XYZ file of C-alpha atoms in Angstrom:
577
model
C 0.000 0.000 0.000
C 1.408 3.425 -0.912
C 2.782 5.345 2.055
C 0.575 8.375 1.313
C -2.561 6.392 2.112
C -1.099 5.074 5.348
C -0.199 8.661 6.206
C -3.772 9.703 5.411
C -5.074 7.004 7.756
C -2.746 8.200 10.533
C -4.017 11.771 10.103
C -7.628 10.552 10.251
C -6.938 8.576 13.439
C -5.106 11.487 15.048
C -7.840 13.975 14.154
C -10.632 11.724 15.340
C -8.773 10.932 18.561
C -8.207 14.641 19.253
C -11.911 15.414 18.821
C -12.906 12.540 21.107
C -10.320 13.436 23.765
C -11.511 17.035 23.993
C -15.171 16.046 24.091
C -14.738 13.789 27.146
C -14.526 16.831 29.440
C -17.046 18.982 27.559
C -20.031 16.663 27.962
C -21.795 16.168 31.275
C -22.750 12.627 32.377
C -25.657 11.108 30.487
C -28.360 8.962 32.067
C -26.500 5.682 31.537
C -22.907 6.626 32.267
C -22.667 6.561 36.057
C -24.602 3.254 36.095
C -22.118 1.836 33.559
C -19.221 3.176 35.622
C -20.584 1.691 38.845
C -21.208 -1.664 37.135
C -17.657 -1.832 35.791
C -16.040 -0.848 39.090
C -18.220 -3.382 40.915
C -17.100 -6.095 38.511
C -13.412 -5.424 39.147
C -13.854 -5.126 42.918
C -16.175 -8.081 43.550
C -16.115 -10.189 40.397
C -19.904 -10.022 39.945
C -21.712 -8.984 36.776
C -25.160 -8.361 38.326
C -25.174 -4.603 37.713
C -26.308 -3.449 34.266
C -27.121 -6.963 33.124
C -29.145 -5.674 30.157
C -25.826 -5.003 28.406
C -22.858 -7.398 28.203
C -19.853 -6.385 30.320
C -16.967 -6.122 27.845
C -17.008 -2.353 27.162
C -17.273 -1.299 30.791
C -14.654 -3.865 31.842
C -12.171 -2.311 29.453
C -13.158 1.258 30.341
C -13.213 1.021 34.129
C -10.138 -0.964 35.113
C -8.043 2.206 35.684
C -10.864 3.581 37.854
C -10.959 0.405 39.922
C -7.169 0.522 40.305
C -7.578 4.091 41.593
C -9.318 2.764 44.702
C -12.920 3.709 43.841
C -15.701 1.646 45.432
C -19.435 1.499 44.749
C -21.562 2.292 47.856
C -23.635 -0.578 49.210
C -27.087 -0.581 50.783
C -29.582 -3.190 51.994
C -32.165 -1.898 49.506
C -30.531 -3.848 46.724
C -30.854 -7.127 48.574
C -34.500 -6.558 49.486
C -35.651 -5.405 46.036
C -34.751 -8.651 44.248
C -32.801 -9.548 41.131
C -35.257 -8.076 38.655
C -34.634 -4.480 39.806
C -32.341 -2.188 37.794
C -29.984 -1.537 40.715
C -27.427 0.282 38.606
C -29.711 3.305 38.267
C -29.631 3.746 42.042
C -26.033 2.819 42.713
C -24.640 4.889 39.859
C -26.015 8.172 41.292
C -24.902 7.003 44.766
C -21.374 6.666 43.364
C -21.542 10.226 42.000
C -22.852 11.550 45.310
C -20.192 9.741 47.324
C -17.234 11.037 45.295
C -18.503 14.445 44.161
C -16.210 16.072 41.593
C -13.881 13.061 41.765
C -16.722 10.983 40.308
C -16.731 13.103 37.163
C -12.944 12.806 36.949
C -13.306 9.015 37.150
C -15.938 9.131 34.414
C -13.668 11.198 32.157
C -10.931 8.586 32.639
C -13.335 5.778 31.712
C -14.529 7.759 28.690
C -10.971 8.188 27.459
C -10.427 4.461 27.768
C -13.198 4.069 25.167
C -11.336 6.184 22.600
C -9.075 3.284 21.466
C -12.218 1.261 20.778
C -13.551 3.998 18.478
C -10.197 4.222 16.700
C -10.269 0.427 16.367
C -13.558 0.885 14.530
C -11.913 3.341 12.127
C -9.214 0.776 11.382
C -11.948 -1.808 10.820
C -13.753 0.443 8.346
C -10.463 1.006 6.491
C -9.688 -2.730 6.379
C -13.189 -3.681 5.240
C -13.262 -0.943 2.587
C -9.817 -1.925 1.231
C -10.985 -5.529 0.966
C -14.259 -4.523 -0.684
C -12.773 -2.157 -3.254
C -9.071 -2.967 -3.446
C -8.535 0.798 -3.452
C -6.871 2.489 -0.439
C -8.218 5.887 -1.553
C -11.765 4.548 -1.203
C -10.822 3.156 2.203
C -9.591 6.577 3.314
C -12.865 8.096 2.116
C -14.881 5.537 4.114
C -12.719 6.199 7.188
C -13.445 9.936 6.965
C -17.186 9.282 6.608
C -17.168 7.118 9.714
C -14.540 8.850 11.803
C -15.898 12.397 11.491
C -19.591 11.623 11.479
C -21.289 13.890 14.069
C -22.979 10.788 15.466
C -19.637 9.080 16.123
C -18.042 12.220 17.587
C -21.184 12.818 19.679
C -21.688 9.325 21.118
C -18.087 8.097 20.854
C -16.731 10.091 23.844
C -19.390 8.636 26.156
C -19.133 5.566 28.371
C -21.676 3.303 26.694
C -22.057 0.293 24.445
C -23.473 1.619 21.172
C -20.403 2.995 19.366
C -17.951 0.446 20.882
C -20.286 -2.350 19.749
C -20.287 -0.918 16.231
C -16.471 -0.802 16.295
C -16.057 -4.406 17.434
C -18.870 -5.513 15.136
C -17.190 -4.226 11.987
C -14.180 -6.399 12.769
C -16.498 -9.367 13.327
C -18.094 -8.774 9.901
C -14.646 -8.428 8.324
C -13.357 -11.600 10.004
C -16.411 -13.694 9.058
C -16.306 -12.601 5.405
C -12.566 -13.273 5.283
C -13.044 -16.739 6.828
C -15.809 -17.465 4.301
C -13.499 -16.592 1.431
C -10.364 -18.364 2.685
C -11.816 -21.259 4.769
C -8.499 -21.555 6.597
C -8.477 -22.759 10.196
C -6.687 -19.640 11.452
C -9.284 -17.368 9.861
C -12.169 -19.393 11.300
C -10.632 -19.085 14.780
C -10.157 -15.318 14.389
C -13.742 -14.966 13.158
C -15.012 -16.838 16.228
C -13.024 -14.600 18.566
C -14.346 -11.421 16.943
C -17.961 -12.629 16.918
C -17.631 -13.597 20.590
C -16.212 -10.173 21.421
C -19.047 -8.496 19.510
C -21.687 -10.447 21.457
C -19.860 -9.604 24.704
C -20.237 -5.931 23.744
C -23.892 -5.790 22.665
C -26.671 -8.401 22.772
C -27.942 -7.267 19.367
C -24.926 -8.949 17.800
C -26.424 -12.320 18.759
C -28.173 -12.086 15.384
C -24.732 -12.282 13.757
C -24.021 -15.706 15.275
C -26.354 -17.863 13.114
C -25.414 -15.865 10.022
C -21.735 -16.446 10.762
C -22.267 -20.175 11.389
C -23.960 -20.558 7.999
C -21.283 -18.468 6.260
C -18.422 -20.471 7.802
C -20.098 -23.764 6.921
C -20.729 -22.677 3.331
C -17.201 -21.386 2.913
C -15.559 -24.564 4.210
C -17.985 -26.686 2.203
C -17.064 -24.809 -0.968
C -13.354 -25.361 -0.399
C -13.951 -29.037 0.388
C -15.597 -29.726 -2.972
C -12.160 -30.217 -4.479
C -11.399 -33.052 -2.060
C -11.494 -36.575 -3.512
C -13.042 -38.165 -0.407
C -16.727 -37.294 -0.390
C -17.005 -37.820 3.388
C -14.656 -34.896 4.022
C -17.012 -32.642 2.125
C -19.413 -32.956 5.061
C -17.054 -33.589 7.965
C -14.928 -30.506 7.392
C -17.856 -28.033 7.349
C -19.426 -29.741 10.362
C -16.178 -29.678 12.316
C -15.482 -26.061 11.379
C -18.917 -24.845 12.440
C -18.793 -26.801 15.717
C -15.359 -25.377 16.516
C -16.552 -21.886 15.575
C -19.612 -22.139 17.841
C -17.538 -23.479 20.735
C -14.977 -20.687 20.489
C -17.695 -18.012 20.338
C -19.274 -19.509 23.464
C -15.877 -19.644 25.229
C -15.175 -15.953 24.519
C -18.595 -14.884 25.820
C -18.284 -17.118 28.892
C -14.856 -15.627 29.614
C -16.351 -12.121 29.588
C -18.734 -13.335 32.301
C -15.844 -15.022 34.183
C -17.370 -18.461 33.587
C -19.927 -17.761 36.300
C -23.372 -19.398 36.670
C -22.968 -21.814 33.772
C -25.054 -24.969 33.283
C -27.846 -23.968 35.656
C -31.187 -25.697 34.890
C -33.451 -23.360 32.966
C -36.326 -23.828 35.418
C -34.228 -22.416 38.288
C -34.417 -18.875 36.879
C -37.090 -16.308 37.658
C -37.999 -14.265 34.585
C -40.095 -11.145 34.046
C -40.481 -10.912 30.246
C -43.445 -12.495 28.532
C -41.090 -14.389 26.243
C -39.460 -16.262 29.145
C -41.845 -15.871 32.103
C -45.128 -16.485 30.312
C -47.946 -14.579 28.642
C -49.309 -12.811 31.754
C -48.029 -9.251 31.673
C -46.407 -7.961 34.855
C -46.031 -11.423 36.419
C -42.669 -13.044 37.087
C -42.194 -16.758 36.610
C -40.736 -19.350 34.277
C -42.691 -20.863 31.400
C -40.424 -23.938 31.386
C -40.923 -24.974 35.011
C -41.764 -28.684 35.165
C -40.881 -29.340 31.517
C -38.122 -31.473 30.059
C -36.410 -28.391 28.632
C -36.601 -26.695 32.025
C -34.618 -29.525 33.636
C -31.753 -29.176 31.174
C -28.616 -27.265 32.271
C -28.137 -24.175 30.123
C -24.618 -23.323 28.855
C -25.475 -19.603 28.794
C -24.050 -17.573 31.731
C -26.857 -16.975 34.223
C -26.311 -13.221 34.381
C -26.439 -13.019 30.593
C -29.740 -14.890 30.476
C -31.212 -12.639 33.182
C -29.984 -9.592 31.268
C -31.645 -10.805 28.074
C -34.853 -11.315 30.044
C -34.756 -7.780 31.451
C -33.945 -6.395 28.013
C -36.875 -8.248 26.493
C -39.147 -6.983 29.259
C -38.598 -3.485 27.847
C -40.199 -4.666 24.610
C -43.354 -6.048 26.268
C -45.043 -2.756 27.167
C -45.473 0.174 24.752
C -43.480 3.198 25.905
C -43.952 6.863 25.034
C -42.419 7.628 21.637
C -41.869 10.969 19.903
C -41.366 11.582 16.202
C -41.892 14.731 14.134
C -43.839 16.506 16.879
C -46.115 13.570 17.725
C -46.214 11.686 21.040
C -47.826 8.260 21.239
C -47.688 4.988 23.166
C -45.555 2.601 21.185
C -43.630 3.598 18.118
C -43.445 3.191 14.364
C -41.860 0.585 12.102
C -40.313 3.470 10.174
C -38.793 5.077 13.288
C -35.149 4.124 12.674
C -35.380 4.969 8.974
C -36.474 8.491 9.910
C -33.747 8.751 12.563
C -31.068 7.913 9.999
C -32.508 10.340 7.457
C -32.546 13.087 10.089
C -29.218 12.506 11.796
C -26.927 11.427 8.953
C -25.000 14.292 7.303
C -26.300 15.267 3.866
C -22.978 14.367 2.215
C -23.179 10.821 3.543
C -26.811 10.421 2.432
C -25.896 11.553 -1.083
C -22.992 9.115 -1.244
C -25.239 6.247 -0.107
C -27.763 7.134 -2.802
C -25.068 7.210 -5.489
C -23.196 4.143 -4.246
C -26.222 1.854 -3.869
C -26.251 1.100 -7.601
C -22.593 0.033 -7.712
C -22.565 -1.829 -4.407
C -25.380 -4.089 -5.567
C -24.022 -4.525 -9.062
C -20.314 -4.987 -8.606
C -19.287 -5.996 -5.106
C -20.090 -9.217 -3.233
C -18.513 -7.954 0.008
C -20.648 -4.813 -0.167
C -23.646 -7.097 -0.586
C -22.625 -8.853 2.631
C -22.486 -5.454 4.352
C -25.957 -4.671 3.030
C -27.096 -8.013 4.450
C -25.807 -7.159 7.921
C -27.378 -3.699 7.674
C -30.704 -5.181 6.608
C -30.814 -7.842 9.324
C -29.972 -5.366 12.088
C -32.368 -2.776 10.683
C -35.301 -5.199 10.519
C -34.581 -6.575 13.981
C -34.574 -3.213 15.762
C -37.430 -1.792 13.667
C -39.759 -4.617 14.689
C -39.385 -3.615 18.369
C -41.821 -0.717 18.139
C -42.690 -0.742 21.843
C -39.385 0.985 22.585
C -38.875 3.701 19.969
C -36.953 6.091 22.209
C -33.333 5.855 21.162
C -32.036 5.967 17.598
C -28.643 4.883 18.942
C -29.722 1.230 18.713
C -29.110 1.387 14.955
C -25.615 2.908 15.249
C -24.320 -0.678 15.087
C -24.411 -0.537 11.299
C -22.711 2.844 10.776
C -19.333 1.256 9.856
C -20.978 -0.965 7.247
C -22.878 2.034 5.858
C -19.550 3.863 5.467
C -18.158 0.929 3.496
C -21.129 0.528 1.141
C -21.058 4.303 0.540
C -17.715 3.839 -1.271
C -18.255 0.343 -2.682
C -18.512 1.606 -6.267
C -15.516 3.914 -6.021
C -13.547 2.073 -8.717
C -16.372 2.531 -11.237
C -16.744 6.267 -10.600
C -15.253 8.760 -13.000
C -13.060 11.659 -11.895
C -16.023 13.990 -11.397
C -17.866 11.556 -9.136
C -14.718 10.924 -7.105
C -14.177 14.656 -6.640
C -17.805 15.089 -5.585
C -17.393 12.203 -3.129
C -14.511 13.977 -1.404
C -16.549 17.193 -1.331
C -19.334 15.226 0.369
C -16.794 13.899 2.882
C -15.660 17.484 3.493
C -19.265 18.407 4.250
C -19.337 15.671 6.889
C -16.165 17.008 8.531
C -17.362 20.621 8.399
C -20.710 19.653 9.915
C -18.993 17.915 12.820
C -16.780 20.943 13.453
C -19.801 23.263 13.537
C -21.730 21.195 16.099
C -18.777 19.939 18.163
C -18.914 18.668 20.892
C -22.681 18.217 20.692
C -22.907 15.840 17.748
C -25.396 13.829 19.765
C -27.939 16.640 19.154
C -27.206 16.921 15.425
C -29.976 16.988 12.810
C -29.118 17.688 9.176
C -30.248 20.791 7.303
C -32.854 18.893 5.302
C -34.855 18.760 8.532
C -34.033 22.258 9.783
C -30.619 21.704 11.367
C -29.690 21.161 15.028
C -31.992 23.951 16.215
C -35.002 21.946 14.956
C -33.938 18.662 16.569
C -36.193 18.957 19.619
C -39.274 19.357 17.422
C -38.472 16.122 15.576
C -36.929 13.707 18.086
C -36.560 13.213 21.831
C -34.496 11.423 24.484
C -30.909 10.469 23.589
C -31.459 11.592 19.989
C -31.340 15.220 21.156
C -30.644 15.657 24.855
C -29.239 12.897 27.019
C -28.156 15.235 29.787
C -24.868 16.148 28.084
C -25.216 19.947 28.330
C -24.740 20.685 32.044
C -20.959 21.207 31.880
C -21.732 24.309 29.820
C -24.090 25.458 32.588
C -21.249 25.038 35.089
C -19.075 27.318 32.942
C -21.910 29.785 32.430
C -22.585 29.978 36.169
C -19.013 31.169 36.797
C -19.126 33.939 34.184
C -20.439 37.494 34.717
C -23.907 36.940 33.296
C -26.140 39.421 31.594
C -29.013 38.571 33.885
C -29.174 39.672 37.519
C -32.289 37.603 38.168
C -32.369 34.660 40.565
C -31.660 31.482 38.593
C -33.789 28.383 39.136
C -32.916 25.013 37.598
C -35.312 22.195 36.787
C -32.920 19.354 37.522
C -33.123 16.001 35.730
C -33.190 13.278 38.373
C -29.861 11.715 37.349
C -27.770 14.916 37.274
C -25.482 15.491 40.249
C -24.722 19.210 40.233
C -22.041 18.961 42.923
C -20.029 16.498 40.807
C -20.023 19.064 37.983
C -19.050 21.998 40.187
C -22.477 23.701 39.955
C -23.255 25.286 43.318
C -26.977 24.889 43.973
C -29.411 24.664 46.838
C -32.705 22.787 46.811
C -35.802 24.955 47.170
C -36.915 23.109 50.313
C -33.572 23.922 51.976
C -33.857 27.709 51.559
C -33.824 29.713 54.771
C -36.596 32.121 55.674
C -34.301 35.024 54.817
C -33.554 33.579 51.380
C -37.243 32.962 50.734
C -38.094 36.527 51.660
C -35.367 37.838 49.335
C -36.739 35.719 46.509
C -40.230 37.062 47.147
C -39.012 40.567 46.276
C -38.328 39.394 42.693
C -41.392 39.188 40.493
C -39.359 37.502 37.725
C -36.793 34.698 37.767
C -34.710 32.911 35.126
C -35.446 29.187 35.022
C -33.044 26.815 33.256
C -34.479 23.604 31.877
C -32.920 20.966 29.651
C -34.615 20.062 26.384
C -35.216 16.532 27.635
C -36.940 17.770 30.802
C -39.024 20.250 28.805
C -40.167 17.544 26.411
C -41.092 15.198 29.244
C -43.018 17.911 31.087
C -44.853 18.994 27.949
C -45.797 15.413 27.100
C -47.752 15.143 30.374
C -49.268 18.606 30.780
C -49.483 22.083 29.324
C -46.917 24.591 30.588
C -47.574 27.856 28.728
C -44.205 29.500 29.338
C -42.447 26.559 27.667
C -44.298 27.182 24.405
C -42.425 30.421 23.672
C -38.851 30.891 22.488
C -36.332 30.815 25.353
C -34.542 34.025 26.323
C -31.255 32.183 26.993
C -29.576 29.169 25.361
C -26.606 27.488 27.029
C -24.707 24.951 24.979
C -26.827 22.552 22.982
C -29.471 21.480 25.373
C -30.256 23.941 28.197
C -32.785 26.742 27.718
C -33.559 29.724 29.941
C -36.986 31.324 30.381
C -37.796 34.514 32.253
C -41.026 33.808 34.092
C -42.883 34.812 37.229
C -41.890 33.192 40.494
C -45.388 31.815 40.974
C -45.083 29.759 37.773
C -42.470 27.527 39.429
C -44.670 26.313 42.252
C -45.488 22.972 40.610
C -41.905 22.121 39.636
C -39.089 20.433 41.556
C -36.368 23.072 41.369
C -32.920 23.977 42.612
C -31.534 27.500 42.910
C -28.143 28.573 41.663
C -26.121 30.075 44.519
C -25.596 33.591 43.235
C -26.952 36.948 44.347
C -29.508 37.434 45.776
C -29.106 33.897 47.241
C-alpha cells in the first residue's frame, strides 16, 4: 500500500482521537454513564456482573479498570438485597457513586470515557480494512474512514461511556473476520472470526443475530473449499467440524467475559419477568419452562447473561412513550429508525449512499454482505416498536454504511470521485460546527440542530450532556441579575459538575423573603426535561422561544416566580441567594 494512504489514515486517526479526547470533558454525564461506571467498578472489585445486566460487560470492563485501580468503590445498601434480582440496581447505585465522590466521580468518568477512545479508533481501522478488501482501493478506504470517523454521530456518542459505538467498532471487525473466513476457509481465519464474533456479542446483545449468520457463512465457505477433495465424506465432515469449533470458540469468549460464572444452571431455576421467558401474563414473574423437560436441562449460557436478556426483552413487552416529528404516542413506528437515519446522517453521507447503492449491488459481493448485515440489524430493531426512544440502537451498522457508501468507487469517474470527497468534506465541516454536541445533530434537510427537539426526543437530542456548559456559564459574569432556578433532571449530580446549587426546600426564611421581592426569575431547563413535562401537561411558558440558550441542550426562560410552584427546582447560589 502506498505510504501516502497510510499517512492519510494516521491523520484521520489522530484527528478523530483529538476530537474525542476534547469532548470527554465537555459533555456532562448522560443517564447511563454513572450506572455503567458503577457496574464496571463493581465487577473489578467483587467479580460479579449483576449490575447493568441488560448489556454485556466487555465495554465497561475495558473502560473502568483504571478507575478500579484508583481505589474507587461502589456504595452498598440493603435496599438492593431486598428489592430482588429483577430491579435495575445500577440506576440507584450509579447516582450514589456520584454523590459519594462528588467532583472526583466526574474525573473518574472522564478517565473511563478516554479508555473508550481506542475502541472507536479500532472501529476506524476496521472500516479502512473492510473498505480496502471490498474495493481494493486504499483511496476509497480513506474516504470511508473519513465518513465514519468524522460523522457527528460518532463524535457525539463516541466520547461517552456506553455500548453503542464500541459495539459498532467491534462488530465491523467481526463482519470483516467472518467474510474473510468465508473466502479463505483456513483454520486460522475461522478461529479469528469466532473470537471477533464472541467479542461483539460480549459488547452488545444485538450482535447475537450475527451468530447464526456467521455459522452458515463459515459452513458454506468450508464446504465450498472441500468440494475439491477426492473423499466425499470430508465434504461434510470438514464443514461440520469447522462450524462446531466456531460455535464453541464463540461460546468460550462470551463465557470468559462473564468469568465463567453461573454456567449450566437448569433453565427452570431462573425467575424471569419478560413475557417471552416468564409467560404470557403481563407484569407477572415466573418461568414458562418450570416442570418441563427443557426446564430440567442445564443451560450453557451464563446466568447473568440470560437474566440480562430477560430484562432487556421486558422493555419490549409494554409500549413506551415515543416521539417523532412533533407527535407523542404509546408505542412507536416501524419506520422510526429509517427516519432517525434520514434526520441525523450528514447530507454528504446520504448523497454518497444514494449514489453508491447502484454500484454496491451490481459490482461488489462484500458490499452485498455489508448490506445483508445492515438489513438484518435494521429489521430486527425496527420490529421492536414498543421501545422507539433511542435511535442509537441502529448505530451498530454505521461502519458498514460507510463501506457501502464507497463500494462503487472504482467505477466512478473523476467527477464523481471529486464530488465524493466534497461530500466527505461536508461531513467534517458539519462535525466541526456542532462539536462537541454531535449527539444533538440533525441535518439541514430537517431544519438543522436547532429543529432537533421538534423532531426527536431522548438520547437523539438531549441525554443530559449539556450541564458542563451550565457550570461554565454559572461562573461567568452573566447578563441577567435575576435569581436562577434550575429544573434538575433526576440523574444529574450538580455537585459532581461543580455547579453550586441549593434545593428549594432547603432555603432559609431570609432567602425565601429575598426571593419574594423578585417578580421575575430565570429558570433553566434541559430540552429533555421540557419535552417530558410537555408530554404530560401544558406549561404555557415553555411554548415560547427561550430568552437564553446554554450549549446545545439547556434553555432559559424569564417567568414569574409563581409559575415555578409545581416544579421540583434547585436555585443557583448567586446573588440574591
